[in-house]
Amino acid sequence: MKKATVVLLTSTILFTGCAQKDPERYNNYENTQKGVGIGAFLGALIGAVASGGNHAKGAVIGGVVGGALGGTIGYSMDEQAGQIAKELDEKVDNTPQAVVNPDNDIVISNTQKYVKIMLRDKMVFDTNSSTPTQEAARKIEKISNVLTKYPDTIVQVVGFTDSRGTYEYNQKLSEQRAKSVGDIFFNNGIQNQIYSKGCSYNKPIVPNKTKEDMALNRRVEIYLYPNTESVIDACSNQ
């Protein structure tokens, strides 16, 4: 009975993301260590329950199993971030200064929960256009080439504008731009789940006070998630 309990609980953690996936395809070392810590905590809970009376022994066993699971997720995200950075001839930069540097047309960051690729508007679109430039399309294709190795990664494309014009106009524009980038991923044949979302002028990087500030806020962000539990509301400041 105890053995069956271990199998059941472990399977629940391993396959929860798969069970919750939407069937529709379209609608660095530090991170690995964080993944190990989270996985070890969950694994310790599994082990403690499965061990019956010997909670200490079960927690140790479960911690080893869970740590391996969490470490695998963290390592996978590290790999993806590193490979994408190499494809785009960039580097992974988690510093806050990276996104406010106007010279950075692309910023790749890697957090505990996801990888984010920020593409600056001036590189991706012409003025008032929602069609990606040829340069942007080539870069998105390079990202797609990496994602073919990680078909379980969830891809979310999110568009942002500056505050000029009405909220409704900017909402539509941000949605169109996000979808057009998502379409390139889809047309490149990747098997990942792909979602697009527009945020209008919500969640600015800096206040929309000057033309230079507004240029920083116009962007597309591509989020790569290991599972559904890691998905965030990209339009929220929380």
XYZ file of C-alpha atoms in Angstrom:
238
model
C 0.000 0.000 0.000
C 2.809 2.387 0.853
C 4.525 1.653 -2.456
C 1.339 2.384 -4.381
C 1.004 5.705 -2.560
C 4.479 6.779 -3.663
C 3.668 5.998 -7.298
C 0.372 7.851 -7.166
C 1.730 11.002 -5.565
C 4.835 11.142 -7.734
C 2.795 10.662 -10.889
C 0.518 13.503 -9.853
C 3.420 15.944 -9.695
C 5.039 14.688 -12.875
C 1.943 14.849 -15.046
C -0.150 17.673 -13.585
C 1.099 20.050 -16.288
C 0.188 17.590 -19.038
C -3.299 17.049 -17.675
C -4.026 20.767 -17.518
C -2.679 21.711 -20.934
C -5.060 23.327 -23.353
C -5.402 20.940 -26.333
C -5.202 23.858 -28.746
C -1.721 24.663 -29.990
C -2.479 28.281 -30.642
C -5.058 30.455 -28.581
C 22.053 29.835 -15.595
C 23.230 27.489 -12.736
C 21.509 29.660 -10.138
C 18.113 28.839 -11.588
C 18.889 25.131 -11.520
C 19.682 25.377 -7.822
C 16.359 27.103 -7.143
C 14.553 24.349 -9.000
C 16.335 21.760 -6.882
C 15.212 23.520 -3.706
C 11.553 23.620 -4.703
C 11.574 20.064 -5.955
C 13.293 18.839 -2.807
C 10.637 20.459 -0.639
C 7.812 18.818 -2.570
C 9.664 15.538 -2.668
C 10.183 15.611 1.076
C 6.430 15.903 1.542
C 5.900 12.892 -0.708
C 8.502 10.876 1.140
C 7.134 11.757 4.558
C 3.640 10.627 3.602
C 4.814 7.471 1.868
C 7.122 6.322 4.660
C 4.357 5.716 7.173
C 5.759 5.996 10.675
C 9.338 6.815 9.701
C 8.822 10.433 8.626
C 12.496 11.417 8.812
C 13.570 8.591 6.503
C 10.722 9.281 4.099
C 11.488 12.986 3.976
C 15.120 12.290 3.070
C 14.151 9.852 0.310
C 11.443 12.150 -1.034
C 13.778 15.127 -0.889
C 16.282 13.361 -3.121
C 13.577 12.435 -5.655
C 11.959 15.878 -5.614
C 15.307 17.629 -5.829
C 16.100 15.700 -8.976
C 12.755 16.694 -10.515
C 13.142 20.374 -9.643
C 16.741 20.393 -10.793
C 15.738 18.937 -14.138
C 13.215 21.743 -14.714
C 15.688 24.431 -13.683
C 18.428 22.957 -15.855
C 16.075 22.757 -18.840
C 15.221 26.463 -18.560
C 18.917 27.299 -18.181
C 19.637 25.316 -21.340
C 16.902 27.028 -23.323
C 17.956 30.515 -22.241
C 21.590 29.797 -23.059
C 20.866 28.267 -26.449
C 18.541 31.102 -27.464
C 21.129 33.675 -26.385
C 23.733 31.877 -28.501
C 21.417 31.727 -31.537
C 20.694 35.453 -31.284
C 24.305 36.383 -30.487
C 23.192 37.811 -27.154
C 23.754 36.933 -23.505
C 21.421 36.113 -20.644
C 21.083 39.282 -18.545
C 18.903 39.307 -15.431
C 19.884 42.798 -14.288
C 17.145 45.482 -14.104
C 19.375 47.835 -16.091
C 19.186 45.650 -19.188
C 15.574 46.461 -20.080
C 15.998 50.231 -19.621
C 19.085 50.428 -21.820
C 17.857 51.851 -25.160
C 20.750 50.172 -26.960
C 19.379 46.733 -26.108
C 16.961 45.640 -28.812
C 16.835 42.155 -27.279
C 17.008 41.215 -23.606
C 17.005 37.571 -22.521
C 16.398 36.899 -18.837
C 15.994 33.711 -16.852
C 14.011 33.577 -13.627
C 13.026 30.785 -11.292
C 9.758 30.236 -13.169
C 10.336 31.159 -16.807
C 12.601 32.521 -19.518
C 11.668 35.911 -20.980
C 12.851 37.310 -24.308
C 12.096 41.003 -24.738
C 12.096 42.337 -28.293
C 12.158 46.112 -28.622
C 9.467 47.594 -30.869
C 11.887 49.495 -33.112
C 13.507 46.215 -34.137
C 10.310 44.196 -34.545
C 7.832 46.537 -36.272
C 7.696 49.552 -38.518
C 5.715 52.538 -37.189
C 1.982 51.777 -36.741
C 2.482 48.333 -38.249
C 1.689 44.961 -36.710
C 3.696 43.023 -39.302
C 7.156 41.976 -38.070
C 10.141 43.164 -40.074
C 12.256 40.633 -41.964
C 14.995 41.028 -39.347
C 12.541 40.257 -36.561
C 11.140 37.267 -38.437
C 14.649 35.829 -38.800
C 15.300 36.199 -35.078
C 11.981 34.588 -34.174
C 12.825 31.733 -36.518
C 16.103 31.232 -34.631
C 14.178 31.038 -31.363
C 11.864 28.509 -33.007
C 14.858 26.371 -33.931
C 15.736 26.060 -30.251
C 12.148 25.363 -29.199
C 11.929 22.372 -31.529
C 14.157 20.619 -28.977
C 11.758 21.476 -26.140
C 8.214 20.746 -27.386
C 6.768 20.738 -23.853
C 7.754 24.356 -23.236
C 4.728 26.676 -23.232
C 5.166 29.810 -25.365
C 3.320 33.020 -24.501
C 3.748 36.105 -26.712
C 2.698 39.414 -25.140
C 2.443 42.835 -26.798
C 2.893 46.221 -25.096
C 2.458 49.802 -26.349
C 3.144 53.279 -25.029
C 0.339 55.467 -23.668
C -0.345 57.584 -26.744
C -3.860 57.132 -28.088
C -6.818 55.453 -26.437
C -6.563 52.347 -24.328
C -8.812 50.495 -26.771
C -6.664 51.390 -29.788
C -3.513 50.294 -28.008
C -5.165 47.112 -26.786
C -6.025 46.121 -30.336
C -2.557 47.049 -31.613
C -0.818 45.117 -28.835
C -2.978 42.064 -29.534
C -2.289 42.226 -33.273
C 1.444 42.536 -32.729
C 1.546 39.651 -30.259
C -0.483 37.469 -32.603
C 1.711 38.268 -35.599
C 4.793 37.136 -33.670
C 2.924 34.054 -32.472
C 1.974 33.287 -36.071
C 5.642 33.153 -37.039
C 6.295 30.586 -34.321
C 3.281 28.581 -35.460
C 4.229 28.748 -39.130
C 7.732 27.545 -38.308
C 6.110 24.280 -37.275
C 7.028 24.086 -33.605
C 4.879 21.691 -31.599
C 4.693 23.878 -28.493
C 1.506 25.376 -27.130
C 1.493 29.008 -28.306
C -0.606 31.790 -26.806
C -0.730 35.492 -27.647
C -1.952 38.348 -25.485
C -2.127 42.140 -25.699
C -1.614 44.408 -22.686
C -2.234 47.839 -24.279
C -0.132 50.336 -22.297
C -0.317 48.398 -19.035
C 2.897 47.492 -17.199
C 5.243 50.156 -18.617
C 8.950 49.628 -18.028
C 9.295 53.340 -17.251
C 6.714 56.165 -16.986
C 5.557 57.404 -20.407
C 6.937 60.914 -19.927
C 9.228 61.370 -22.928
C 9.568 59.960 -26.433
C 12.606 58.043 -25.273
C 10.653 56.516 -22.387
C 7.777 55.591 -24.673
C 10.193 53.828 -27.008
C 11.332 51.647 -24.100
C 7.750 50.634 -23.342
C 6.850 49.549 -26.880
C 7.869 45.921 -26.989
C 6.962 42.288 -27.409
C 7.836 39.830 -24.658
C 8.112 36.103 -25.287
C 7.676 33.953 -22.189
C 8.825 30.340 -22.067
C 7.264 28.280 -19.276
C 8.160 24.737 -18.168
C 4.569 24.006 -17.086
C 1.160 25.611 -16.573
C 1.877 26.290 -12.894
C 4.609 28.747 -13.905
C 2.408 30.889 -16.186
C 1.988 34.494 -15.016
C -0.317 37.386 -15.893
C 2.156 39.321 -18.011
C -0.080 42.415 -18.053
C -0.036 42.773 -14.273
C 2.608 44.474 -12.168
C 2.236 41.778 -9.515
